[in-house]
Amino acid sequence: ELAQFYGATETASVVTAFRNEQSAIGTSLLGSCGQATPGVAVRVVRPDGIECEPGEVGEILVRGPNVTPGYWENAAATVAAISGGWYHTGDAGMMREAGHLFVVDRLKDMIVTGAENVYSIEVEDALHRHPAVLECAVFGIPDPVWGEAVHAIVVTQPGAADGGEAIAAELQKHCRTLIAGYKVPKQIEIQFEPLPKSGPGKILKRVLRDRFWPAAEGGVRPGRQ
């Protein structure tokens, strides 16, 4: 049996749940992390705080007795994350029928290229469907024309590629069969050493992005954290 959940350390773990027995409602919701658990409220809002329409992507907000009252001895972080009783997760998501939540990316990992939003998770999913890909990270880098360009770093399976341009071109062609053209990475770096990770094993995109953005900005894109 498979159950899907969504939550964060700040929410004492579980925010939504999609139980195994709910799978009968149809495959269109199987990518969802479910509905809010009892006692927890979930909203998806625009940057101005207005609630998004169903299917519209915005920031996920959470309220409930499970949400932390704040960060230990860090008032600034508490004010930034909790407003009006709602915890701002920093995750981008959307609501669909019957309050089913879909998580699409971290807001800071979203790429804005030519006024189009590209969600890194969607591009990474496309790359992972190629048998040569062991792991990958997708993020935005500066582009003089589009503002940001979609960039990928891919670690290949042992013996799957020689690290040359051929495999990168093959992966771009593969992505074009799965996602829109503007979402396909403009450049794909092939490497053999593992991607940098945190203690729990999360890929550290910030470390990968740092070398592409001006040092004066601390490796941070304008308007991002």
mmCIF file of N, CA and C in Angstrom, residues 12 30 48 54 59 69 71 82 99 106-107 112-113 120-121 129-130 132 161 164 166 180 193 197 203 209 211:
data_model
loop_
_atom_site.group_PDB
_atom_site.id
_atom_site.type_symbol
_atom_site.label_atom_id
_atom_site.label_comp_id
_atom_site.label_asym_id
_atom_site.label_seq_id
_atom_site.Cartn_x
_atom_site.Cartn_y
_atom_site.Cartn_z
ATOM 1 N N ALA A 12 5.353 20.244 12.318
ATOM 2 C CA ALA A 12 5.329 18.988 13.073
ATOM 3 C C ALA A 12 4.956 17.833 12.149
ATOM 4 N N LEU A 30 -3.357 11.206 -8.654
ATOM 5 C CA LEU A 30 -2.317 10.394 -8.032
ATOM 6 C C LEU A 30 -1.022 11.153 -7.804
ATOM 7 N N ASP A 48 0.423 38.712 -3.704
ATOM 8 C CA ASP A 48 -0.312 39.755 -2.983
ATOM 9 C C ASP A 48 -1.194 39.202 -1.867
ATOM 10 N N PRO A 54 -8.414 27.437 -8.482
ATOM 11 C CA PRO A 54 -8.040 26.026 -8.641
ATOM 12 C C PRO A 54 -7.159 25.837 -9.874
ATOM 13 N N GLU A 59 2.040 30.233 -3.543
ATOM 14 C CA GLU A 59 2.764 29.731 -2.375
ATOM 15 C C GLU A 59 1.811 28.998 -1.444
ATOM 16 N N PRO A 69 5.392 27.927 16.769
ATOM 17 C CA PRO A 69 5.168 29.343 17.092
ATOM 18 C C PRO A 69 6.312 30.232 16.631
ATOM 19 N N TYR A 71 10.921 30.376 15.419
ATOM 20 C CA TYR A 71 12.268 29.809 15.422
ATOM 21 C C TYR A 71 13.008 30.227 16.690
ATOM 22 N N ILE A 82 6.103 33.483 9.399
ATOM 23 C CA ILE A 82 4.772 33.352 9.977
ATOM 24 C C ILE A 82 4.094 34.717 10.007
ATOM 25 N N GLY A 99 -10.042 20.017 -2.801
ATOM 26 C CA GLY A 99 -8.956 20.438 -1.928
ATOM 27 C C GLY A 99 -7.714 19.583 -1.987
ATOM 28 N N ARG A 106 10.075 24.350 -5.113
ATOM 29 C CA ARG A 106 10.399 25.371 -4.134
ATOM 30 C C ARG A 106 10.364 26.705 -4.866
ATOM 31 N N LEU A 107 9.808 27.740 -4.246
ATOM 32 C CA LEU A 107 9.727 29.036 -4.904
ATOM 33 C C LEU A 107 11.108 29.546 -5.302
ATOM 34 N N VAL A 112 12.521 31.762 -13.918
ATOM 35 C CA VAL A 112 11.728 32.685 -14.731
ATOM 36 C C VAL A 112 12.537 33.023 -15.970
ATOM 37 N N THR A 113 12.136 32.471 -17.099
ATOM 38 C CA THR A 113 12.872 32.660 -18.337
ATOM 39 C C THR A 113 11.943 33.248 -19.389
ATOM 40 N N SER A 120 11.602 23.566 -11.636
ATOM 41 C CA SER A 120 12.776 22.702 -11.768
ATOM 42 C C SER A 120 12.438 21.230 -11.595
ATOM 43 N N ILE A 121 11.470 20.936 -10.723
ATOM 44 C CA ILE A 121 11.109 19.538 -10.475
ATOM 45 C C ILE A 121 10.585 18.870 -11.740
ATOM 46 N N ARG A 129 13.838 10.340 -16.481
ATOM 47 C CA ARG A 129 13.223 9.280 -17.278
ATOM 48 C C ARG A 129 14.158 8.716 -18.338
ATOM 49 N N HIS A 130 15.325 9.321 -18.480
ATOM 50 C CA HIS A 130 16.319 8.775 -19.418
ATOM 51 C C HIS A 130 17.190 7.775 -18.656
ATOM 52 N N ALA A 132 20.172 6.914 -18.829
ATOM 53 C CA ALA A 132 21.565 7.271 -18.576
ATOM 54 C C ALA A 132 21.736 8.147 -17.345
ATOM 55 N N ALA A 161 27.857 7.069 -20.343
ATOM 56 C CA ALA A 161 28.245 8.150 -21.254
ATOM 57 C C ALA A 161 29.714 8.482 -21.073
ATOM 58 N N GLY A 164 30.854 13.639 -22.995
ATOM 59 C CA GLY A 164 30.966 14.596 -24.078
ATOM 60 C C GLY A 164 29.653 15.269 -24.408
ATOM 61 N N ALA A 166 27.717 14.662 -26.867
ATOM 62 C CA ALA A 166 26.720 13.777 -27.466
ATOM 63 C C ALA A 166 25.618 13.420 -26.475
ATOM 64 N N ALA A 180 7.636 21.227 -22.667
ATOM 65 C CA ALA A 180 7.658 22.310 -23.652
ATOM 66 C C ALA A 180 9.083 22.754 -23.945
ATOM 67 N N GLU A 193 31.184 12.801 -10.586
ATOM 68 C CA GLU A 193 31.165 12.819 -9.132
ATOM 69 C C GLU A 193 29.764 13.153 -8.642
ATOM 70 N N LYS A 197 25.338 17.285 -1.324
ATOM 71 C CA LYS A 197 24.095 17.006 -0.595
ATOM 72 C C LYS A 197 24.216 17.407 0.869
ATOM 73 N N ILE A 203 19.853 17.427 -2.351
ATOM 74 C CA ILE A 203 20.815 18.078 -3.239
ATOM 75 C C ILE A 203 20.873 19.567 -2.935
ATOM 76 N N ARG A 209 24.482 26.687 -7.755
ATOM 77 C CA ARG A 209 24.146 27.982 -8.372
ATOM 78 C C ARG A 209 25.199 29.045 -8.128
ATOM 79 N N ARG A 211 28.309 29.593 -8.350
ATOM 80 C CA ARG A 211 29.360 29.991 -9.293
ATOM 81 C C ARG A 211 28.825 30.730 -10.515
#
